[in-house]
Amino acid sequence: MIESKIPTQVLNGFRIIDQLSENSRSVVYRTIRSRDNLPAIVKMLHSDGVSAGDFSRYKQEYEIYRLNLDGVVQTYGLQKYNQAIALILEDFGGQSLKQFIKNRALTQAEFLPLAIQIAEAIGSIHSANIIHKDINPEHILFNPETEEVKLIGFSIATIVSQENPPLKNPNLLEGTLAYMSPEQTGRMNRTLDYRTDFYSLGVTLYELLVNQLPFTSPDPMELVHCHLAKQPIPPHQIDPSIPKIISDLVMKLLSKTAEDRYQSAWGLQADLVVCLMQLEATGEIEDFILGENDICRKFNISHEFYGRQTQIKTLWSAFERTVNCQRELMLVLGESGIGKTALVQQLESRIAKRNGYFISGKFDKNQQDIPYLGWIKAFEELVANLLMEPDDRLHCWQQQLKVALGNNGQVIVHVIPEMELILGKQPPINSLPPAEAENRFLMTFQNFIKVFAHPNHPLTLFLDDFQWADAGSLRLIERLMTVADPGLFLILSYRELDSPVPFKDTAPPVLEPLAQIEQT
């Protein structure tokens, strides 16, 4: 028995049997309810250092448990203890699959009934329009004696009917990264739907079969790249005793695009049942066509992009030239709502697979008095991405930036305050006349971009609604594009106005010969 780390009165009405886990935000106890000796799990959110968002997630998790869905643990209530809040859950004697499979892979006879139950539980939550978003062995409980399976861990789940898409946040990685779908990383320019759970389930089943993850790396950004671009080794190649059809089933779940995965938990369950029936009848599992019973019961809008292959190819060719030998600038012209932004965003996942950065900013008709507005928004996005990188890589960026910027770091911090999180406090800069101050800014910003725009990690910068750009942004583009160093791909989208676009008739010489993508 592990002694409680909090006063007994905080859990008044419950006798603590064991402390199961603890992190910076919560602690989980196995308890007995005093009034009726009912076994219960108490998940308590610490009162210190938590935000309103943490309380909101607890309440949403409670509301999901209250639905009493098949394959999901039940709840006995949500209670306040002084300044803390506790979620009371049933204790059906289960342990996490992470504990159950520790240091061993499952046999086929163990794997198939377990996988069928997990698929059934996921189908149950999907029928209630819930996307779990964090399926992994820690959040699947299994009682070896009763062979009962139940899901937990709904703190970041989404109730689809209560939230408008898009569901992803490109700057925050919610969930467990090793089990995360490509679209959940926020780098595929697509909304999140229930099929993200199938990818996470694929990672889980892969681990159950071979006792290892499809992708492992201490570097979070490397894991993101693996989910986006790399194919895992099929399970049957790691363990030849695994039937190829089971290996193919897991690899189908691990498809990079949601359309290539199973489209329903029932279709997956049907294929698993066929495998189990064959195993029980003959001791072997023969190949068959996967997904024959995979009938999608939800309306999904395809994220495929049709009719713009020529334009996408033109943009991608420019990106390839950027990586190899030069800087590129492309103009995308079209009326409002014709799909300019959607066209450019088709590059995002491809660029991520090439270890590149894709950032975007937008100019605003009502904020034309703010110099460099689109640039500022784009680089705020870049800073957010950099801050998610490991400490050693972030330190490397810091050193490169300090060398590139010298004593002018405050010039960048002045327009992008978030950069101070990376650069630290910068020395003040001297006051200069307007013309000299602008020249210093252009030179400093040019050196700043050189750090990120490199063939090994090319930078694609998309500036939307450029017809509202300020004159300083035009001069900055001219300055950047006179540099021969490769690694920067600049894309500007704009639409025709009643008066000429600033760079159309009076463009600097550097802009005149550049390619234009006409959209009709």
Short mmCIF file of C-alpha atoms in Angstrom, two decimals:
data_model
loop_
_atom_site.label_atom_id
_atom_site.label_comp_id
_atom_site.label_asym_id
_atom_site.label_seq_id
_atom_site.Cartn_x
_atom_site.Cartn_y
_atom_site.Cartn_z
CA MET A 1 0.00 0.00 0.00
CA ILE A 2 1.27 3.44 -0.95
CA GLU A 3 0.58 6.15 1.56
CA SER A 4 -1.51 9.05 0.33
CA LYS A 5 0.43 12.22 -0.36
CA ILE A 6 -2.53 14.40 0.60
CA PRO A 7 -4.44 14.72 3.88
CA THR A 8 -7.04 11.99 4.42
CA GLN A 9 -9.81 14.54 4.87
CA VAL A 10 -9.32 15.66 1.25
CA LEU A 11 -10.81 12.30 0.24
CA ASN A 12 -13.45 12.30 2.92
CA GLY A 13 -15.79 9.37 2.35
CA PHE A 14 -13.17 7.22 0.59
CA ARG A 15 -10.48 4.93 2.01
CA ILE A 16 -7.31 5.05 -0.08
CA ILE A 17 -5.97 1.61 -1.02
CA ASP A 18 -3.28 2.56 -3.49
CA GLN A 19 -1.93 5.51 -5.43
CA LEU A 20 -1.94 4.47 -9.09
CA SER A 21 -0.32 7.48 -10.75
CA GLU A 22 0.51 11.13 -10.33
CA ASN A 23 1.59 13.98 -12.57
CA SER A 24 1.84 17.75 -12.27
CA ARG A 25 -1.92 18.20 -12.68
CA SER A 26 -3.61 15.19 -11.14
CA VAL A 27 -3.27 12.13 -8.92
CA VAL A 28 -5.18 8.84 -9.26
CA TYR A 29 -6.11 6.61 -6.32
CA ARG A 30 -7.69 3.19 -5.97
CA THR A 31 -10.15 3.53 -3.09
CA ILE A 32 -13.07 2.00 -1.22
CA ARG A 33 -16.14 4.16 -0.70
CA SER A 34 -16.79 4.19 3.04
CA ARG A 35 -20.59 4.15 3.06
CA ASP A 36 -21.05 1.00 0.98
CA ASN A 37 -17.56 -0.54 0.48
CA LEU A 38 -17.83 0.13 -3.24
CA PRO A 39 -14.46 -0.07 -5.07
CA ALA A 40 -13.81 3.21 -6.89
CA ILE A 41 -11.07 5.04 -8.74
CA VAL A 42 -10.63 8.67 -7.73
CA LYS A 43 -8.91 10.97 -10.19
CA MET A 44 -8.19 14.25 -8.43
CA LEU A 45 -7.17 17.47 -10.13
CA HIS A 46 -4.69 19.43 -8.05
CA SER A 47 -5.90 22.84 -6.95
CA ASP A 48 -2.51 24.47 -7.54
CA GLY A 49 -1.15 25.33 -10.97
CA VAL A 50 -4.22 24.39 -13.01
CA SER A 51 -6.16 26.56 -15.40
CA ALA A 52 -9.83 27.08 -16.12
CA GLY A 53 -9.26 24.87 -19.17
CA ASP A 54 -8.21 21.99 -16.92
CA PHE A 55 -11.44 22.26 -14.93
CA SER A 56 -13.42 22.47 -18.17
CA ARG A 57 -11.80 19.28 -19.50
CA TYR A 58 -12.59 17.48 -16.25
CA LYS A 59 -16.22 18.46 -16.53
CA GLN A 60 -16.39 17.37 -20.16
CA GLU A 61 -14.77 14.05 -19.30
CA TYR A 62 -17.38 13.57 -16.58
CA GLU A 63 -20.21 14.31 -19.03
CA ILE A 64 -18.86 11.66 -21.40
CA TYR A 65 -18.66 9.04 -18.64
CA ARG A 66 -22.21 9.95 -17.64
CA LEU A 67 -23.47 8.71 -21.01
CA ASN A 68 -22.94 5.13 -19.74
CA LEU A 69 -21.67 3.92 -23.09
CA ASP A 70 -20.83 0.26 -23.67
CA GLY A 71 -17.11 -0.30 -23.31
CA VAL A 72 -16.53 2.88 -21.25
CA VAL A 73 -16.07 2.98 -17.48
CA GLN A 74 -18.99 4.39 -15.50
CA THR A 75 -18.82 7.39 -13.21
CA TYR A 76 -20.12 7.77 -9.68
CA GLY A 77 -19.88 11.53 -9.61
CA LEU A 78 -17.81 14.70 -9.79
CA GLN A 79 -17.06 16.16 -6.39
CA LYS A 80 -15.26 19.15 -4.91
CA TYR A 81 -12.88 18.74 -1.98
CA ASN A 82 -11.82 22.13 -0.64
CA GLN A 83 -10.17 23.73 -3.70
CA ALA A 84 -9.64 20.43 -5.55
CA ILE A 85 -12.01 18.57 -7.85
CA ALA A 86 -12.31 14.76 -8.04
CA LEU A 87 -13.75 12.48 -10.69
CA ILE A 88 -15.12 9.25 -9.14
CA LEU A 89 -15.04 6.25 -11.51
CA GLU A 90 -15.95 2.58 -11.22
CA ASP A 91 -13.22 0.09 -10.40
CA PHE A 92 -14.02 -3.12 -12.30
CA GLY A 93 -10.66 -4.68 -11.47
CA GLY A 94 -9.03 -3.67 -14.71
CA GLN A 95 -5.43 -2.76 -15.34
CA SER A 96 -4.06 -0.75 -18.22
CA LEU A 97 -2.96 -2.68 -21.29
CA LYS A 98 0.40 -0.94 -20.84
CA GLN A 99 0.84 -2.93 -17.63
CA PHE A 100 -0.68 -6.10 -19.04
CA ILE A 101 1.67 -6.32 -22.04
CA LYS A 102 4.78 -5.18 -20.19
CA ASN A 103 7.81 -7.02 -21.63
CA ARG A 104 5.76 -9.36 -23.80
CA ALA A 105 3.76 -9.57 -27.00
CA LEU A 106 0.35 -11.24 -27.15
CA THR A 107 -0.36 -14.56 -28.82
CA GLN A 108 -2.92 -14.59 -31.63
CA ALA A 109 -5.42 -16.32 -29.34
CA GLU A 110 -5.01 -13.49 -26.81
CA PHE A 111 -4.77 -10.67 -29.36
CA LEU A 112 -7.90 -11.25 -31.45
CA PRO A 113 -10.60 -11.34 -28.69
CA LEU A 114 -8.96 -8.30 -27.09
CA ALA A 115 -8.81 -6.37 -30.38
CA ILE A 116 -12.46 -7.21 -31.11
CA GLN A 117 -13.55 -5.78 -27.75
CA ILE A 118 -11.48 -2.63 -28.23
CA ALA A 119 -12.97 -2.09 -31.70
CA GLU A 120 -16.46 -2.56 -30.24
CA ALA A 121 -15.79 0.00 -27.50
CA ILE A 122 -14.47 2.53 -30.04
CA GLY A 123 -17.53 1.92 -32.20
CA SER A 124 -19.68 2.68 -29.17
CA ILE A 125 -18.13 6.11 -28.57
CA HIS A 126 -18.16 6.95 -32.28
CA SER A 127 -21.89 6.18 -32.40
CA ALA A 128 -22.29 8.82 -29.71
CA ASN A 129 -20.36 11.30 -31.92
CA ILE A 130 -17.34 11.26 -29.64
CA ILE A 131 -13.75 11.32 -30.93
CA HIS A 132 -11.42 10.02 -28.23
CA LYS A 133 -8.20 11.54 -29.66
CA ASP A 134 -5.92 9.67 -27.24
CA ILE A 135 -6.36 5.94 -27.81
CA ASN A 136 -3.31 4.13 -26.40
CA PRO A 137 -2.60 1.20 -24.04
CA GLU A 138 -2.68 3.50 -20.99
CA HIS A 139 -6.30 4.37 -21.75
CA ILE A 140 -7.55 0.83 -22.34
CA LEU A 141 -8.32 -1.13 -19.16
CA PHE A 142 -8.46 -4.93 -19.20
CA ASN A 143 -9.53 -7.37 -16.48
CA PRO A 144 -7.68 -10.65 -17.22
CA GLU A 145 -10.10 -12.68 -15.08
CA THR A 146 -13.35 -11.48 -16.67
CA GLU A 147 -11.68 -10.53 -19.99
CA GLU A 148 -13.62 -7.26 -19.88
CA VAL A 149 -12.29 -4.20 -21.73
CA LYS A 150 -13.21 -0.56 -21.03
CA LEU A 151 -11.94 2.80 -22.25
CA ILE A 152 -10.82 5.73 -20.11
CA GLY A 153 -8.88 8.97 -20.72
CA PHE A 154 -11.43 11.30 -22.32
CA SER A 155 -9.80 14.55 -21.13
CA ILE A 156 -9.15 15.80 -24.68
CA ALA A 157 -12.05 14.01 -26.36
CA THR A 158 -14.33 15.94 -28.68
CA ILE A 159 -18.11 15.72 -28.79
CA VAL A 160 -18.56 16.38 -32.49
CA SER A 161 -22.09 17.74 -32.30
CA GLN A 162 -20.93 20.40 -29.83
CA GLU A 163 -17.89 21.72 -31.68
CA ASN A 164 -17.45 23.25 -35.10
CA PRO A 165 -14.55 22.06 -37.25
CA PRO A 166 -11.66 22.52 -37.69
CA LEU A 167 -10.87 20.51 -34.57
CA LYS A 168 -7.05 20.70 -34.70
CA ASN A 169 -4.82 23.25 -33.10
CA PRO A 170 -1.66 23.48 -35.22
CA ASN A 171 0.43 24.92 -32.39
CA LEU A 172 -0.46 22.41 -29.66
CA LEU A 173 -0.04 18.67 -29.87
CA GLU A 174 -2.89 17.18 -27.83
CA GLY A 175 -2.68 13.50 -27.09
CA THR A 176 0.14 10.96 -26.82
CA LEU A 177 2.60 11.66 -29.60
CA ALA A 178 3.74 8.08 -30.24
CA TYR A 179 0.11 7.10 -30.99
CA MET A 180 -0.99 10.25 -32.79
CA SER A 181 -2.47 10.29 -36.30
CA PRO A 182 -0.82 12.41 -39.01
CA GLU A 183 -3.79 14.79 -39.14
CA GLN A 184 -3.82 15.21 -35.36
CA THR A 185 -0.29 16.65 -35.50
CA GLY A 186 -1.85 19.73 -37.11
CA ARG A 187 0.40 19.54 -40.16
CA MET A 188 -1.85 18.06 -42.83
CA ASN A 189 -4.28 20.91 -43.49
CA ARG A 190 -7.34 18.83 -42.77
CA THR A 191 -9.96 18.75 -40.06
CA LEU A 192 -9.94 16.00 -37.47
CA ASP A 193 -12.65 13.35 -37.51
CA TYR A 194 -13.34 10.02 -35.81
CA ARG A 195 -10.89 8.17 -38.09
CA THR A 196 -7.98 9.61 -36.12
CA ASP A 197 -8.89 7.04 -33.45
CA PHE A 198 -8.36 4.21 -35.96
CA TYR A 199 -4.76 5.30 -36.56
CA SER A 200 -4.10 5.44 -32.81
CA LEU A 201 -5.71 2.02 -32.49
CA GLY A 202 -3.41 0.79 -35.26
CA VAL A 203 -0.37 1.89 -33.25
CA THR A 204 -1.82 0.18 -30.16
CA LEU A 205 -2.51 -3.12 -31.98
CA TYR A 206 0.96 -2.97 -33.54
CA GLU A 207 2.45 -2.72 -30.04
CA LEU A 208 0.27 -5.58 -28.75
CA LEU A 209 1.52 -7.83 -31.56
CA VAL A 210 5.26 -7.14 -31.59
CA ASN A 211 5.89 -5.43 -28.22
CA GLN A 212 7.33 -2.34 -29.86
CA LEU A 213 6.01 0.88 -31.34
CA PRO A 214 5.99 1.57 -35.10
CA PHE A 215 8.09 4.70 -34.53
CA THR A 216 10.36 5.63 -31.65
CA SER A 217 12.44 8.75 -31.17
CA PRO A 218 13.33 11.04 -28.25
CA ASP A 219 12.80 13.95 -30.63
CA PRO A 220 9.10 14.98 -30.80
CA MET A 221 9.49 16.61 -34.21
CA GLU A 222 11.12 13.45 -35.56
CA LEU A 223 8.08 11.47 -34.35
CA VAL A 224 5.79 13.95 -36.10
CA HIS A 225 7.83 13.46 -39.28
CA CYS A 226 7.54 9.67 -38.95
CA HIS A 227 3.76 9.81 -38.63
CA LEU A 228 3.57 12.07 -41.68
CA ALA A 229 6.08 10.48 -44.01
CA LYS A 230 7.52 7.11 -42.94
CA GLN A 231 6.02 3.66 -43.32
CA PRO A 232 6.45 1.32 -40.35
CA ILE A 233 7.86 -2.16 -40.80
CA PRO A 234 4.85 -4.51 -41.19
CA PRO A 235 4.36 -6.69 -38.07
CA HIS A 236 4.72 -9.98 -39.98
CA GLN A 237 8.21 -8.92 -41.10
CA ILE A 238 9.22 -8.41 -37.47
CA ASP A 239 7.60 -11.65 -36.27
CA PRO A 240 7.06 -14.21 -39.09
CA SER A 241 4.60 -16.13 -36.89
CA ILE A 242 2.07 -13.29 -37.30
CA PRO A 243 -0.33 -14.05 -40.19
CA LYS A 244 0.04 -11.61 -43.06
CA ILE A 245 -3.68 -10.79 -43.04
CA ILE A 246 -3.46 -9.55 -39.43
CA SER A 247 -0.37 -7.56 -40.34
CA ASP A 248 -2.22 -6.06 -43.33
CA LEU A 249 -5.18 -5.19 -41.11
CA VAL A 250 -2.93 -3.25 -38.73
CA MET A 251 -1.16 -1.52 -41.61
CA LYS A 252 -4.54 -0.49 -43.03
CA LEU A 253 -5.29 1.23 -39.73
CA LEU A 254 -1.90 2.95 -39.96
CA SER A 255 -2.59 4.50 -43.37
CA LYS A 256 -1.42 8.11 -43.57
CA THR A 257 -4.71 9.37 -45.01
CA ALA A 258 -8.00 8.76 -43.23
CA GLU A 259 -9.74 7.65 -46.42
CA ASP A 260 -7.41 4.62 -46.69
CA ARG A 261 -8.12 3.37 -43.16
CA TYR A 262 -11.18 1.53 -41.96
CA GLN A 263 -14.19 3.81 -42.18
CA SER A 264 -16.12 2.22 -39.31
CA ALA A 265 -15.33 0.29 -36.17
CA TRP A 266 -17.89 -2.30 -37.26
CA GLY A 267 -15.98 -3.01 -40.48
CA LEU A 268 -12.80 -3.51 -38.47
CA GLN A 269 -14.58 -5.70 -35.95
CA ALA A 270 -16.04 -7.86 -38.73
CA ASP A 271 -12.57 -8.58 -40.15
CA LEU A 272 -11.19 -9.38 -36.71
CA VAL A 273 -14.07 -11.79 -36.09
CA VAL A 274 -13.33 -13.59 -39.39
CA CYS A 275 -9.70 -13.97 -38.26
CA LEU A 276 -10.76 -15.38 -34.89
CA MET A 277 -13.25 -17.81 -36.45
CA GLN A 278 -10.56 -19.14 -38.79
CA LEU A 279 -8.07 -19.47 -35.94
CA GLU A 280 -10.56 -21.39 -33.78
CA ALA A 281 -11.69 -23.63 -36.67
CA THR A 282 -8.36 -24.56 -38.26
CA GLY A 283 -5.61 -23.08 -36.10
CA GLU A 284 -4.52 -20.90 -39.02
CA ILE A 285 -5.67 -17.64 -40.59
CA GLU A 286 -5.87 -17.45 -44.38
CA ASP A 287 -5.83 -14.28 -46.46
CA PHE A 288 -9.12 -12.65 -47.41
CA ILE A 289 -10.24 -9.25 -48.70
CA LEU A 290 -10.17 -6.70 -45.90
CA GLY A 291 -12.94 -4.15 -45.52
CA GLU A 292 -15.69 -5.95 -47.42
CA ASN A 293 -18.10 -5.22 -44.56
CA ASP A 294 -16.71 -1.77 -43.86
CA ILE A 295 -19.86 0.28 -44.39
CA CYS A 296 -19.42 3.91 -43.41
CA ARG A 297 -22.39 5.16 -41.41
CA LYS A 298 -21.17 8.75 -41.27
CA PHE A 299 -21.11 11.40 -43.99
CA ASN A 300 -17.51 12.36 -44.69
CA ILE A 301 -16.43 15.13 -47.02
CA SER A 302 -13.33 14.08 -48.91
CA HIS A 303 -10.24 16.18 -48.38
CA GLU A 304 -8.93 15.33 -51.83
CA PHE A 305 -8.24 18.40 -53.95
CA TYR A 306 -9.61 18.11 -57.48
CA GLY A 307 -9.04 20.07 -60.67
CA ARG A 308 -5.89 21.93 -59.59
CA GLN A 309 -3.21 19.33 -60.27
CA THR A 310 -1.40 21.58 -62.77
CA GLN A 311 -1.23 24.48 -60.33
CA ILE A 312 -0.14 22.24 -57.46
CA LYS A 313 2.57 20.77 -59.65
CA THR A 314 3.76 24.29 -60.53
CA LEU A 315 3.98 25.24 -56.86
CA TRP A 316 5.72 22.02 -55.92
CA SER A 317 8.27 22.42 -58.71
CA ALA A 318 9.07 25.88 -57.36
CA PHE A 319 9.55 24.38 -53.89
CA GLU A 320 11.93 21.77 -55.32
CA ARG A 321 13.99 24.51 -56.95
CA THR A 322 14.08 26.29 -53.61
CA VAL A 323 15.61 23.25 -51.96
CA ASN A 324 18.17 22.70 -54.68
CA CYS A 325 19.56 25.98 -55.88
CA GLN A 326 17.63 29.22 -55.40
CA ARG A 327 14.96 31.27 -53.69
CA GLU A 328 11.53 31.38 -55.28
CA LEU A 329 8.52 33.68 -55.25
CA MET A 330 5.14 32.71 -56.69
CA LEU A 331 2.04 34.88 -57.09
CA VAL A 332 -1.42 33.31 -56.82
CA LEU A 333 -4.14 35.51 -58.35
CA GLY A 334 -7.89 34.95 -58.08
CA GLU A 335 -11.19 36.36 -56.92
CA SER A 336 -12.25 36.14 -53.27
CA GLY A 337 -13.48 32.65 -52.33
CA ILE A 338 -12.09 30.90 -55.40
CA GLY A 339 -9.75 28.70 -53.35
CA LYS A 340 -6.36 30.41 -53.41
CA THR A 341 -5.64 29.63 -49.78
CA ALA A 342 -6.82 26.02 -50.08
CA LEU A 343 -4.59 25.57 -53.13
CA VAL A 344 -1.45 26.74 -51.34
CA GLN A 345 -2.25 24.73 -48.22
CA GLN A 346 -2.05 21.54 -50.28
CA LEU A 347 1.73 21.93 -49.97
CA GLU A 348 1.77 21.87 -46.18
CA SER A 349 1.91 18.13 -45.53
CA ARG A 350 4.34 17.56 -48.42
CA ILE A 351 6.69 20.21 -47.06
CA ALA A 352 6.54 18.69 -43.58
CA LYS A 353 7.64 15.38 -45.07
CA ARG A 354 10.70 17.15 -46.51
CA ASN A 355 11.67 18.44 -43.04
CA GLY A 356 10.54 21.91 -44.06
CA TYR A 357 8.62 24.62 -42.26
CA PHE A 358 5.35 25.98 -43.66
CA ILE A 359 4.11 29.18 -42.03
CA SER A 360 1.42 31.60 -43.11
CA GLY A 361 0.27 35.10 -42.35
CA LYS A 362 -2.58 37.25 -43.58
CA PHE A 363 -2.91 40.96 -44.26
CA ASP A 364 -6.09 42.75 -43.22
CA LYS A 365 -7.91 45.58 -44.96
CA ASN A 366 -8.82 47.09 -41.59
CA GLN A 367 -5.26 46.89 -40.20
CA GLN A 368 -3.24 48.40 -43.01
CA ASP A 369 -1.74 50.85 -40.55
CA ILE A 370 0.21 47.99 -38.88
CA PRO A 371 3.52 47.54 -40.75
CA TYR A 372 4.50 44.00 -41.73
CA LEU A 373 1.27 42.53 -40.27
CA GLY A 374 1.30 39.35 -42.39
CA TRP A 375 4.97 38.70 -41.65
CA ILE A 376 4.39 39.13 -37.93
CA LYS A 377 1.53 36.62 -37.88
CA ALA A 378 3.56 34.09 -39.87
CA PHE A 379 6.59 34.27 -37.62
CA GLU A 380 4.48 34.08 -34.48
CA GLU A 381 3.42 30.70 -35.88
CA LEU A 382 7.06 29.74 -36.46
CA VAL A 383 8.01 30.68 -32.89
CA ALA A 384 5.22 28.44 -31.57
CA ASN A 385 6.60 25.54 -33.64
CA LEU A 386 10.16 26.13 -32.45
CA LEU A 387 9.12 26.19 -28.80
CA MET A 388 7.74 22.65 -29.19
CA GLU A 389 11.14 21.32 -30.27
CA PRO A 390 13.51 19.51 -27.86
CA ASP A 391 15.73 21.62 -25.63
CA ASP A 392 18.92 20.72 -27.48
CA ARG A 393 17.49 21.75 -30.85
CA LEU A 394 15.97 24.91 -29.39
CA HIS A 395 19.39 25.77 -27.94
CA CYS A 396 20.89 25.28 -31.40
CA TRP A 397 18.36 27.75 -32.87
CA GLN A 398 19.21 30.22 -30.10
CA GLN A 399 22.90 30.08 -30.91
CA GLN A 400 22.35 30.49 -34.65
CA LEU A 401 20.02 33.44 -34.10
CA LYS A 402 22.42 35.19 -31.75
CA VAL A 403 25.21 34.90 -34.30
CA ALA A 404 22.98 36.06 -37.17
CA LEU A 405 21.39 39.00 -35.32
CA GLY A 406 24.34 40.21 -33.27
CA ASN A 407 23.37 43.25 -31.24
CA ASN A 408 20.21 43.82 -33.29
CA GLY A 409 18.04 41.12 -31.69
CA GLN A 410 15.75 43.78 -30.22
CA VAL A 411 14.84 44.84 -33.78
CA ILE A 412 13.13 41.46 -34.24
CA VAL A 413 11.72 41.31 -30.71
CA HIS A 414 10.14 44.73 -31.26
CA VAL A 415 7.92 43.41 -34.08
CA ILE A 416 7.67 39.76 -32.92
CA PRO A 417 7.61 39.91 -29.10
CA GLU A 418 7.34 36.10 -28.83
CA MET A 419 10.92 35.86 -30.12
CA GLU A 420 12.10 36.94 -26.68
CA LEU A 421 11.06 33.47 -25.45
CA ILE A 422 13.80 32.07 -27.68
CA LEU A 423 16.39 34.87 -27.73
CA GLY A 424 16.04 35.99 -24.14
CA LYS A 425 16.29 39.62 -23.06
CA GLN A 426 17.99 41.68 -25.77
CA PRO A 427 20.13 44.82 -25.40
CA PRO A 428 18.45 48.09 -26.43
CA ILE A 429 19.11 49.46 -29.91
CA ASN A 430 20.22 52.93 -30.90
CA SER A 431 17.70 55.40 -32.25
CA LEU A 432 18.24 56.19 -35.94
CA PRO A 433 16.60 58.46 -38.54
CA PRO A 434 13.63 56.79 -40.30
CA ALA A 435 15.47 55.83 -43.50
CA GLU A 436 18.41 54.32 -41.64
CA ALA A 437 16.12 52.58 -39.15
CA GLU A 438 14.21 50.91 -41.99
CA ASN A 439 17.44 49.84 -43.65
CA ARG A 440 18.61 48.33 -40.35
CA PHE A 441 15.30 46.50 -40.02
CA LEU A 442 15.46 45.10 -43.56
CA MET A 443 19.03 43.90 -43.07
CA THR A 444 18.25 42.35 -39.67
CA PHE A 445 15.11 40.62 -40.93
CA GLN A 446 17.05 39.28 -43.90
CA ASN A 447 19.64 37.76 -41.56
CA PHE A 448 16.83 36.45 -39.35
CA ILE A 449 15.17 34.57 -42.22
CA LYS A 450 18.53 33.17 -43.39
CA VAL A 451 18.70 31.14 -40.17
CA PHE A 452 15.47 29.26 -40.99
CA ALA A 453 15.61 29.20 -44.80
CA HIS A 454 18.14 26.48 -45.55
CA PRO A 455 18.12 23.54 -48.01
CA ASN A 456 18.21 21.12 -45.05
CA HIS A 457 15.11 22.72 -43.53
CA PRO A 458 13.50 24.93 -46.23
CA LEU A 459 11.10 27.66 -45.20
CA THR A 460 7.86 28.21 -47.12
CA LEU A 461 6.23 31.52 -46.22
CA PHE A 462 2.66 32.08 -47.42
CA LEU A 463 1.32 35.65 -47.23
CA ASP A 464 -2.41 35.80 -47.90
CA ASP A 465 -4.46 38.83 -49.04
CA PHE A 466 -1.33 40.62 -50.15
CA GLN A 467 -3.42 43.31 -51.86
CA TRP A 468 -3.71 44.87 -48.38
CA ALA A 469 0.04 44.82 -47.72
CA ASP A 470 1.92 47.96 -46.66
CA ALA A 471 4.74 49.53 -48.64
CA GLY A 472 7.34 48.26 -46.16
CA SER A 473 6.33 44.67 -46.89
CA LEU A 474 6.96 45.27 -50.61
CA ARG A 475 10.42 46.59 -49.90
CA LEU A 476 11.13 43.63 -47.62
CA ILE A 477 10.20 41.19 -50.40
CA GLU A 478 12.51 42.96 -52.83
CA ARG A 479 15.33 42.78 -50.30
CA LEU A 480 14.80 39.08 -49.62
CA MET A 481 14.57 38.02 -53.23
CA THR A 482 17.85 39.67 -54.20
CA VAL A 483 19.65 37.11 -52.04
CA ALA A 484 20.89 34.07 -53.95
CA ASP A 485 20.89 31.67 -50.99
CA PRO A 486 18.45 28.74 -51.46
CA GLY A 487 15.91 27.59 -48.90
CA LEU A 488 13.18 30.28 -49.01
CA PHE A 489 9.92 29.83 -50.91
CA LEU A 490 7.67 32.88 -50.73
CA ILE A 491 4.06 32.62 -51.93
CA LEU A 492 1.82 35.67 -52.20
CA SER A 493 -1.90 35.39 -52.86
CA TYR A 494 -3.95 38.40 -53.85
CA ARG A 495 -7.08 39.39 -55.72
CA GLU A 496 -7.89 42.13 -58.17
CA LEU A 497 -9.14 45.42 -56.75
CA ASP A 498 -10.86 48.35 -58.43
CA SER A 499 -7.54 50.16 -58.21
CA PRO A 500 -4.34 48.42 -59.29
CA VAL A 501 -2.63 46.07 -56.85
CA PRO A 502 0.42 47.86 -55.44
CA PHE A 503 2.94 45.51 -57.03
CA LYS A 504 1.15 44.92 -60.32
CA ASP A 505 1.93 48.07 -62.26
CA THR A 506 4.69 49.57 -60.13
CA ALA A 507 6.51 46.43 -59.08
CA PRO A 508 10.20 46.48 -58.27
CA PRO A 509 12.26 44.88 -61.04
CA VAL A 510 12.73 41.71 -59.00
CA LEU A 511 8.97 40.98 -59.10
CA GLU A 512 8.37 41.48 -62.82
CA PRO A 513 9.64 38.17 -64.27
CA LEU A 514 8.11 35.90 -61.60
CA ALA A 515 5.55 33.25 -62.46
CA GLN A 516 1.89 33.90 -61.82
CA ILE A 517 -0.73 31.20 -61.19
CA GLU A 518 -4.04 32.28 -62.67
CA GLN A 519 -7.15 30.72 -61.10
CA THR A 520 -10.36 30.74 -63.06
#
